[in-house]
CSV table of N, CA and C in Angstrom, one decimal:
chain,number,residue,atom,x,y,z
O,1,GLN,N,-3.5,-16.6,-10.9
O,1,GLN,CA,-2.6,-16.1,-9.3
O,1,GLN,C,-2.6,-14.3,-10.4
O,2,VAL,N,-3.0,-13.1,-9.0
O,2,VAL,CA,-2.5,-12.0,-9.2
O,2,VAL,C,-0.8,-11.1,-9.5
O,3,HIS,N,-0.1,-10.7,-10.6
O,3,HIS,CA,0.9,-10.3,-10.6
O,3,HIS,C,0.3,-8.6,-10.1
O,4,LEU,N,1.5,-8.0,-8.3
O,4,LEU,CA,1.8,-6.9,-7.9
O,4,LEU,C,2.7,-6.1,-8.9
O,5,VAL,N,2.6,-4.7,-9.4
O,5,VAL,CA,3.9,-3.9,-9.3
O,5,VAL,C,3.7,-2.8,-9.0
O,6,GLU,N,4.3,-2.0,-7.9
O,6,GLU,CA,3.9,-1.3,-6.9
O,6,GLU,C,5.3,-0.1,-8.1
O,7,SER,N,4.9,1.0,-8.1
O,7,SER,CA,5.3,2.1,-9.0
O,7,SER,C,5.1,3.5,-7.7
O,8,GLY,N,5.7,4.4,-7.5
O,8,GLY,CA,5.4,6.1,-6.7
O,8,GLY,C,6.5,6.4,-6.0
O,9,GLY,N,7.3,4.7,-5.3
O,9,GLY,CA,8.1,5.5,-4.3
O,9,GLY,C,9.6,6.4,-4.4
O,10,GLY,N,9.6,6.8,-3.7
O,10,GLY,CA,11.2,8.4,-4.0
O,10,GLY,C,11.6,8.6,-2.8
O,11,SER,N,12.1,10.0,-2.8
O,11,SER,CA,12.7,10.5,-1.3
O,11,SER,C,12.6,11.8,-1.6
O,12,VAL,N,11.7,12.5,-0.5
O,12,VAL,CA,11.0,13.7,-0.2
O,12,VAL,C,11.8,14.3,1.4
O,13,GLN,N,11.7,15.8,1.7
O,13,GLN,CA,11.4,16.0,2.5
O,13,GLN,C,10.4,15.8,3.6
O,14,ALA,N,10.4,15.9,4.8
O,14,ALA,CA,9.3,15.6,6.1
O,14,ALA,C,8.6,16.5,5.7
O,15,GLY,N,7.2,16.4,5.6
O,15,GLY,CA,6.3,16.9,4.9
O,15,GLY,C,5.6,17.1,4.2
O,16,GLY,N,6.0,15.9,2.8
O,16,GLY,CA,5.7,16.0,1.5
O,16,GLY,C,5.1,15.1,1.3
O,17,SER,N,5.1,14.7,0.4
O,17,SER,CA,3.7,14.4,-0.1
O,17,SER,C,4.2,13.2,-1.6
O,18,LEU,N,3.7,11.9,-1.1
O,18,LEU,CA,4.4,10.4,-2.4
O,18,LEU,C,2.8,10.0,-2.4
O,19,ARG,N,2.6,9.2,-3.9
O,19,ARG,CA,1.4,8.9,-3.9
O,19,ARG,C,1.8,7.2,-5.0
O,20,LEU,N,1.8,7.0,-4.6
O,20,LEU,CA,2.4,4.9,-4.2
O,20,LEU,C,0.8,3.9,-5.2
O,21,SER,N,0.7,3.1,-6.5
O,21,SER,CA,0.3,2.5,-6.8
O,21,SER,C,0.6,1.0,-7.1
O,22,CYS,N,-0.2,0.9,-6.7
O,22,CYS,CA,0.2,-0.6,-7.3
O,22,CYS,C,-1.2,-1.5,-8.2
O,23,ALA,N,-0.6,-1.5,-9.3
O,23,ALA,CA,-0.8,-2.1,-10.3
O,23,ALA,C,-1.3,-3.9,-10.8
O,24,ALA,N,-2.8,-4.3,-10.3
O,24,ALA,CA,-2.7,-5.3,-10.5
O,24,ALA,C,-3.0,-6.4,-12.1
O,25,SER,N,-2.2,-7.3,-12.4
O,25,SER,CA,-2.8,-8.0,-13.9
O,25,SER,C,-2.8,-9.4,-12.9
O,26,GLY,N,-3.5,-10.1,-14.5
O,26,GLY,CA,-3.9,-11.7,-14.0
O,26,GLY,C,-4.9,-11.9,-13.4
O,27,GLN,N,-5.5,-13.1,-12.9
O,27,GLN,CA,-6.6,-13.8,-12.7
O,27,GLN,C,-6.9,-12.8,-11.7
O,28,ILE,N,-7.4,-11.3,-12.1
O,28,ILE,CA,-8.7,-10.6,-10.5
O,28,ILE,C,-9.2,-10.9,-10.4
O,29,VAL,N,-10.2,-11.8,-9.8
O,29,VAL,CA,-11.3,-12.3,-9.8
O,29,VAL,C,-11.5,-12.7,-8.0
O,30,GLY,N,-12.6,-12.5,-7.7
O,30,GLY,CA,-12.6,-12.7,-6.0
O,30,GLY,C,-11.9,-12.0,-4.9
O,31,ILE,N,-11.3,-10.9,-5.7
O,31,ILE,CA,-10.5,-10.1,-4.7
O,31,ILE,C,-11.3,-9.9,-3.2
O,32,TYR,N,-10.3,-10.4,-2.1
O,32,TYR,CA,-11.1,-10.1,-0.7
O,32,TYR,C,-10.5,-8.6,-0.3
O,33,VAL,N,-9.3,-8.8,-0.4
O,33,VAL,CA,-9.2,-7.5,0.5
O,33,VAL,C,-7.3,-7.1,-0.7
O,34,ILE,N,-6.9,-5.7,-0.6
O,34,ILE,CA,-5.7,-5.2,-1.1
O,34,ILE,C,-5.0,-4.2,0.5
O,35,ASN,N,-3.9,-4.6,0.4
O,35,ASN,CA,-2.8,-4.0,1.9
O,35,ASN,C,-2.5,-3.6,1.0
O,36,TRP,N,-1.4,-2.5,1.9
O,36,TRP,CA,0.0,-1.7,1.9
O,36,TRP,C,0.6,-2.1,3.1
O,37,TYR,N,1.8,-2.3,3.0
O,37,TYR,CA,2.4,-2.9,4.3
O,37,TYR,C,4.0,-2.3,4.1
O,38,ARG,N,4.8,-2.1,5.0
O,38,ARG,CA,5.6,-1.2,5.7
O,38,ARG,C,6.7,-2.8,6.9
O,39,PRO,N,7.9,-3.2,6.2
O,39,PRO,CA,8.8,-3.1,7.4
O,39,PRO,C,8.7,-2.8,8.8
O,40,ALA,N,8.3,-3.3,10.0
O,40,ALA,CA,8.7,-2.4,11.1
O,40,ALA,C,9.5,-3.8,11.8
O,41,PRO,N,10.5,-2.7,12.6
O,41,PRO,CA,12.1,-3.0,13.1
O,41,PRO,C,12.0,-4.1,13.8
O,42,GLY,N,12.2,-5.1,13.4
O,42,GLY,CA,11.9,-6.8,15.1
O,42,GLY,C,10.6,-6.4,14.8
O,43,LYS,N,9.5,-6.5,14.5
O,43,LYS,CA,8.1,-6.7,14.6
O,43,LYS,C,7.7,-7.8,12.9
O,44,GLN,N,6.6,-8.0,13.1
O,44,GLN,CA,6.1,-8.4,11.5
O,44,GLN,C,5.6,-7.0,11.2
O,45,PRO,N,5.6,-7.3,9.5
O,45,PRO,CA,5.4,-5.6,8.9
O,45,PRO,C,3.8,-5.3,9.7
O,46,GLU,N,4.8,-3.7,9.1
O,46,GLU,CA,3.2,-3.9,10.1
O,46,GLU,C,2.0,-3.2,8.7
O,47,LEU,N,1.1,-3.5,8.9
O,47,LEU,CA,0.0,-2.7,8.1
O,47,LEU,C,-0.6,-1.5,7.4
O,48,VAL,N,0.0,-0.9,6.6
O,48,VAL,CA,-0.4,0.7,6.7
O,48,VAL,C,-2.0,0.9,6.3
O,49,ALA,N,-2.0,0.3,5.5
O,49,ALA,CA,-3.5,0.7,4.5
O,49,ALA,C,-4.0,-0.3,4.1
O,50,GLY,N,-5.4,-0.7,4.0
O,50,GLY,CA,-6.7,-1.6,3.3
O,50,GLY,C,-7.9,-1.1,3.2
O,51,LEU,N,-7.7,-2.0,1.8
O,51,LEU,CA,-9.0,-2.2,1.4
O,51,LEU,C,-9.6,-3.3,0.6
O,52,THR,N,-11.3,-3.2,1.3
O,52,THR,CA,-11.7,-5.0,0.8
O,52,THR,C,-12.4,-4.8,-0.4
O,53,SER,N,-12.9,-5.4,-0.9
O,53,SER,CA,-13.8,-5.5,-1.8
O,53,SER,C,-15.1,-4.7,-1.8
O,54,SER,N,-15.4,-4.7,-0.5
O,54,SER,CA,-16.5,-3.6,-0.7
O,54,SER,C,-16.0,-2.5,-0.3
O,55,GLY,N,-15.1,-1.8,-0.1
O,55,GLY,CA,-15.3,-0.3,-0.3
O,55,GLY,C,-14.4,0.2,1.5
O,56,SER,N,-14.0,-1.3,2.3
O,56,SER,CA,-14.3,-0.8,4.2
O,56,SER,C,-12.9,-0.8,4.3
O,57,THR,N,-12.5,0.5,4.6
O,57,THR,CA,-10.6,1.0,4.4
O,57,THR,C,-10.4,1.0,6.5
O,58,ASN,N,-9.1,0.3,6.1
O,58,ASN,CA,-8.5,0.4,7.3
O,58,ASN,C,-6.9,0.5,8.0
O,59,TYR,N,-6.3,1.8,8.4
O,59,TYR,CA,-5.2,2.4,8.5
O,59,TYR,C,-4.4,2.1,10.1
O,60,ALA,N,-2.9,2.2,10.2
O,60,ALA,CA,-1.9,1.8,11.3
O,60,ALA,C,-2.7,3.5,11.6
O,61,ASP,N,-2.7,3.3,12.9
O,61,ASP,CA,-3.1,4.1,13.7
O,61,ASP,C,-1.3,5.5,13.1
O,62,SER,N,-0.7,5.1,13.1
O,62,SER,CA,0.5,5.9,12.7
O,62,SER,C,0.8,6.8,11.4
O,63,VAL,N,-0.5,6.5,10.9
O,63,VAL,CA,-0.5,7.1,9.8
O,63,VAL,C,-2.4,7.5,9.9
O,64,LYS,N,-3.1,7.6,10.0
O,64,LYS,CA,-4.1,8.0,9.9
O,64,LYS,C,-4.3,9.3,10.6
O,65,GLY,N,-5.3,10.1,8.7
O,65,GLY,CA,-5.5,11.5,8.5
O,65,GLY,C,-4.5,11.5,7.6
O,66,ARG,N,-3.6,11.0,7.8
O,66,ARG,CA,-2.3,11.6,6.6
O,66,ARG,C,-2.0,10.7,5.2
O,67,PHE,N,-2.6,9.5,5.6
O,67,PHE,CA,-2.9,8.1,4.2
O,67,PHE,C,-3.9,8.2,3.6
O,68,THR,N,-3.9,7.7,2.4
O,68,THR,CA,-5.5,7.6,2.0
O,68,THR,C,-5.5,6.5,1.1
O,69,ILE,N,-6.3,5.3,1.1
O,69,ILE,CA,-5.8,4.3,0.3
O,69,ILE,C,-7.5,4.0,-0.5
O,70,SER,N,-7.0,4.7,-2.2
O,70,SER,CA,-8.1,4.0,-3.0
O,70,SER,C,-8.1,3.6,-4.3
O,71,ARG,N,-8.7,3.1,-4.8
O,71,ARG,CA,-8.8,2.4,-6.0
O,71,ARG,C,-9.0,2.7,-7.5
O,72,ASP,N,-9.0,2.4,-8.2
O,72,ASP,CA,-9.4,2.5,-9.9
O,72,ASP,C,-9.8,1.6,-10.4
O,73,ASN,N,-11.4,1.0,-10.2
O,73,ASN,CA,-10.9,-0.4,-10.6
O,73,ASN,C,-10.8,-0.6,-12.5
O,74,ALA,N,-11.4,0.9,-12.5
O,74,ALA,CA,-10.6,0.4,-14.6
O,74,ALA,C,-9.1,0.3,-14.9
O,75,LYS,N,-8.8,0.6,-13.9
O,75,LYS,CA,-7.2,0.4,-13.9
O,75,LYS,C,-5.8,-0.9,-13.0
O,76,ASN,N,-6.8,-1.6,-12.8
O,76,ASN,CA,-7.1,-2.3,-11.7
O,76,ASN,C,-5.6,-1.1,-11.0
O,77,THR,N,-5.8,-0.7,-10.3
O,77,THR,CA,-4.9,-0.4,-9.5
O,77,THR,C,-5.2,0.6,-8.4
O,78,VAL,N,-4.5,0.1,-7.2
O,78,VAL,CA,-4.9,0.3,-5.4
O,78,VAL,C,-4.6,1.8,-5.8
O,79,TYR,N,-4.3,2.4,-5.1
O,79,TYR,CA,-3.1,3.8,-4.8
O,79,TYR,C,-2.9,4.2,-2.6
O,80,LEU,N,-2.1,4.5,-3.0
O,80,LEU,CA,-1.8,5.4,-1.0
O,80,LEU,C,-1.5,6.6,-1.3
O,81,GLN,N,-1.9,7.0,-1.2
O,81,GLN,CA,-1.7,8.0,-1.4
O,81,GLN,C,-0.5,8.9,0.3
O,82,MET,N,0.4,9.5,0.3
O,82,MET,CA,0.8,9.3,1.7
O,82,MET,C,1.0,11.5,2.1
O,83,ASN,N,0.1,11.5,3.0
O,83,ASN,CA,0.7,13.3,3.2
O,83,ASN,C,2.1,13.2,4.3
O,84,SER,N,1.1,14.7,4.6
O,84,SER,CA,2.6,15.0,5.9
O,84,SER,C,3.6,14.3,6.5
O,85,LEU,N,3.9,13.9,4.9
O,85,LEU,CA,5.2,12.1,5.3
O,85,LEU,C,6.6,12.3,7.1
O,86,LYS,N,7.2,11.9,7.6
O,86,LYS,CA,8.0,11.6,8.3
O,86,LYS,C,8.8,11.4,8.5
O,87,PRO,N,10.2,11.3,8.7
O,87,PRO,CA,11.1,9.9,8.3
O,87,PRO,C,10.7,9.1,9.0
O,88,GLU,N,10.1,8.6,10.1
O,88,GLU,CA,9.9,7.1,10.5
O,88,GLU,C,8.8,6.6,9.2
O,89,ASP,N,8.3,7.2,8.3
O,89,ASP,CA,7.5,6.7,7.3
O,89,ASP,C,8.6,6.1,5.9
O,90,THR,N,9.6,5.9,6.5
O,90,THR,CA,10.7,6.0,5.3
O,90,THR,C,10.7,4.6,5.7
O,91,GLY,N,10.5,3.5,4.4
O,91,GLY,CA,10.6,1.7,4.0
O,91,GLY,C,10.4,1.6,2.7
O,92,VAL,N,11.1,0.3,2.8
O,92,VAL,CA,9.4,-0.5,1.6
O,92,VAL,C,8.6,-0.8,1.6
O,93,TYR,N,7.8,0.0,0.8
O,93,TYR,CA,6.2,-0.6,1.2
O,93,TYR,C,5.4,-1.0,0.0
O,94,TYR,N,5.0,-2.3,0.2
O,94,TYR,CA,4.4,-3.6,-0.3
O,94,TYR,C,3.3,-3.9,-0.6
O,95,CYS,N,2.7,-3.9,-1.6
O,95,CYS,CA,1.3,-4.2,-2.1
O,95,CYS,C,1.2,-5.8,-1.9
O,96,TYR,N,-0.2,-6.0,-1.4
O,96,TYR,CA,-0.3,-7.2,-1.0
O,96,TYR,C,-2.0,-7.7,-1.9
O,97,VAL,N,-2.6,-8.6,-2.2
O,97,VAL,CA,-3.2,-9.2,-2.7
O,97,VAL,C,-3.8,-10.5,-2.3
O,98,ALA,N,-5.6,-10.6,-1.7
O,98,ALA,CA,-6.1,-11.5,-1.0
O,98,ALA,C,-6.9,-12.3,-2.1
O,99,THR,N,-7.3,-13.0,-2.7
O,99,THR,CA,-8.6,-13.1,-3.5
O,99,THR,C,-8.8,-14.5,-3.1
O,100,SER,N,-10.0,-15.3,-3.8
O,100,SER,CA,-10.7,-16.4,-4.3
O,100,SER,C,-9.1,-17.4,-4.6
O,101,LYS,N,-8.6,-17.0,-5.1
O,101,LYS,CA,-7.0,-18.3,-6.3
O,101,LYS,C,-5.7,-17.8,-5.7
O,102,GLY,N,-5.8,-17.7,-4.3
O,102,GLY,CA,-4.7,-17.4,-3.3
O,102,GLY,C,-4.0,-15.7,-3.3
O,103,SER,N,-3.0,-15.5,-2.9
O,103,SER,CA,-2.4,-14.4,-2.1
O,103,SER,C,-0.9,-14.4,-3.2
O,104,SER,N,-1.0,-12.6,-3.5
O,104,SER,CA,0.3,-12.3,-4.2
O,104,SER,C,0.5,-10.6,-3.5
O,105,TRP,N,2.3,-10.7,-3.1
O,105,TRP,CA,2.5,-9.8,-3.1
O,105,TRP,C,3.7,-9.1,-4.0
O,106,GLY,N,3.7,-7.6,-3.8
O,106,GLY,CA,4.7,-7.2,-4.8
O,106,GLY,C,6.2,-7.3,-5.0
O,107,GLN,N,6.3,-6.3,-5.4
O,107,GLN,CA,8.0,-6.4,-4.7
O,107,GLN,C,9.0,-4.7,-4.7
O,108,GLY,N,7.3,-4.2,-3.9
O,108,GLY,CA,7.9,-3.4,-2.8
O,108,GLY,C,8.6,-1.7,-3.8
O,109,THR,N,8.2,-0.5,-2.9
O,109,THR,CA,8.6,0.2,-4.1
O,109,THR,C,9.6,1.6,-2.2
O,110,GLN,N,10.4,1.9,-2.8
O,110,GLN,CA,11.3,2.6,-1.5
O,110,GLN,C,10.6,3.9,-1.2
O,111,VAL,N,10.6,4.0,0.3
O,111,VAL,CA,10.1,5.8,0.1
O,111,VAL,C,11.1,5.7,1.2
O,112,THR,N,11.7,7.2,1.2
O,112,THR,CA,12.6,7.8,1.9
O,112,THR,C,12.5,8.6,2.3
O,113,VAL,N,12.7,9.7,3.8
O,113,VAL,CA,11.6,10.5,4.1
O,113,VAL,C,12.6,11.4,5.3
O,114,SER,N,13.1,12.3,4.8
O,114,SER,CA,14.4,13.0,5.2
O,114,SER,C,13.6,14.2,6.0
O,115,SER,N,14.3,14.5,7.4
O,115,SER,CA,14.5,15.6,7.7
O,115,SER,C,14.6,17.0,7.5
């Protein structure tokens, strides 16, 4: 099982930036994908950004051009660089990993963007 710990959340004004981190530990083998999610009121959690084992990325339309997902294999960490933040980006951001052994969620990190 993979254990995930998110960090980097905080409070910023609109237009500001934050970088979230998702540190993985445990059985880090056979990773298929690492995603960042955030709740969407009344809907399924929104996939904000995803990164596959081959390096492919995908983003929600609402964050394209503003958010960037990346990884540091040496540190077993995935990052979400968030620029030009908007109040509607406010929420708890969760890291999720799917591996050949199963899947795991982190505990979440709060992002608050004020106007």
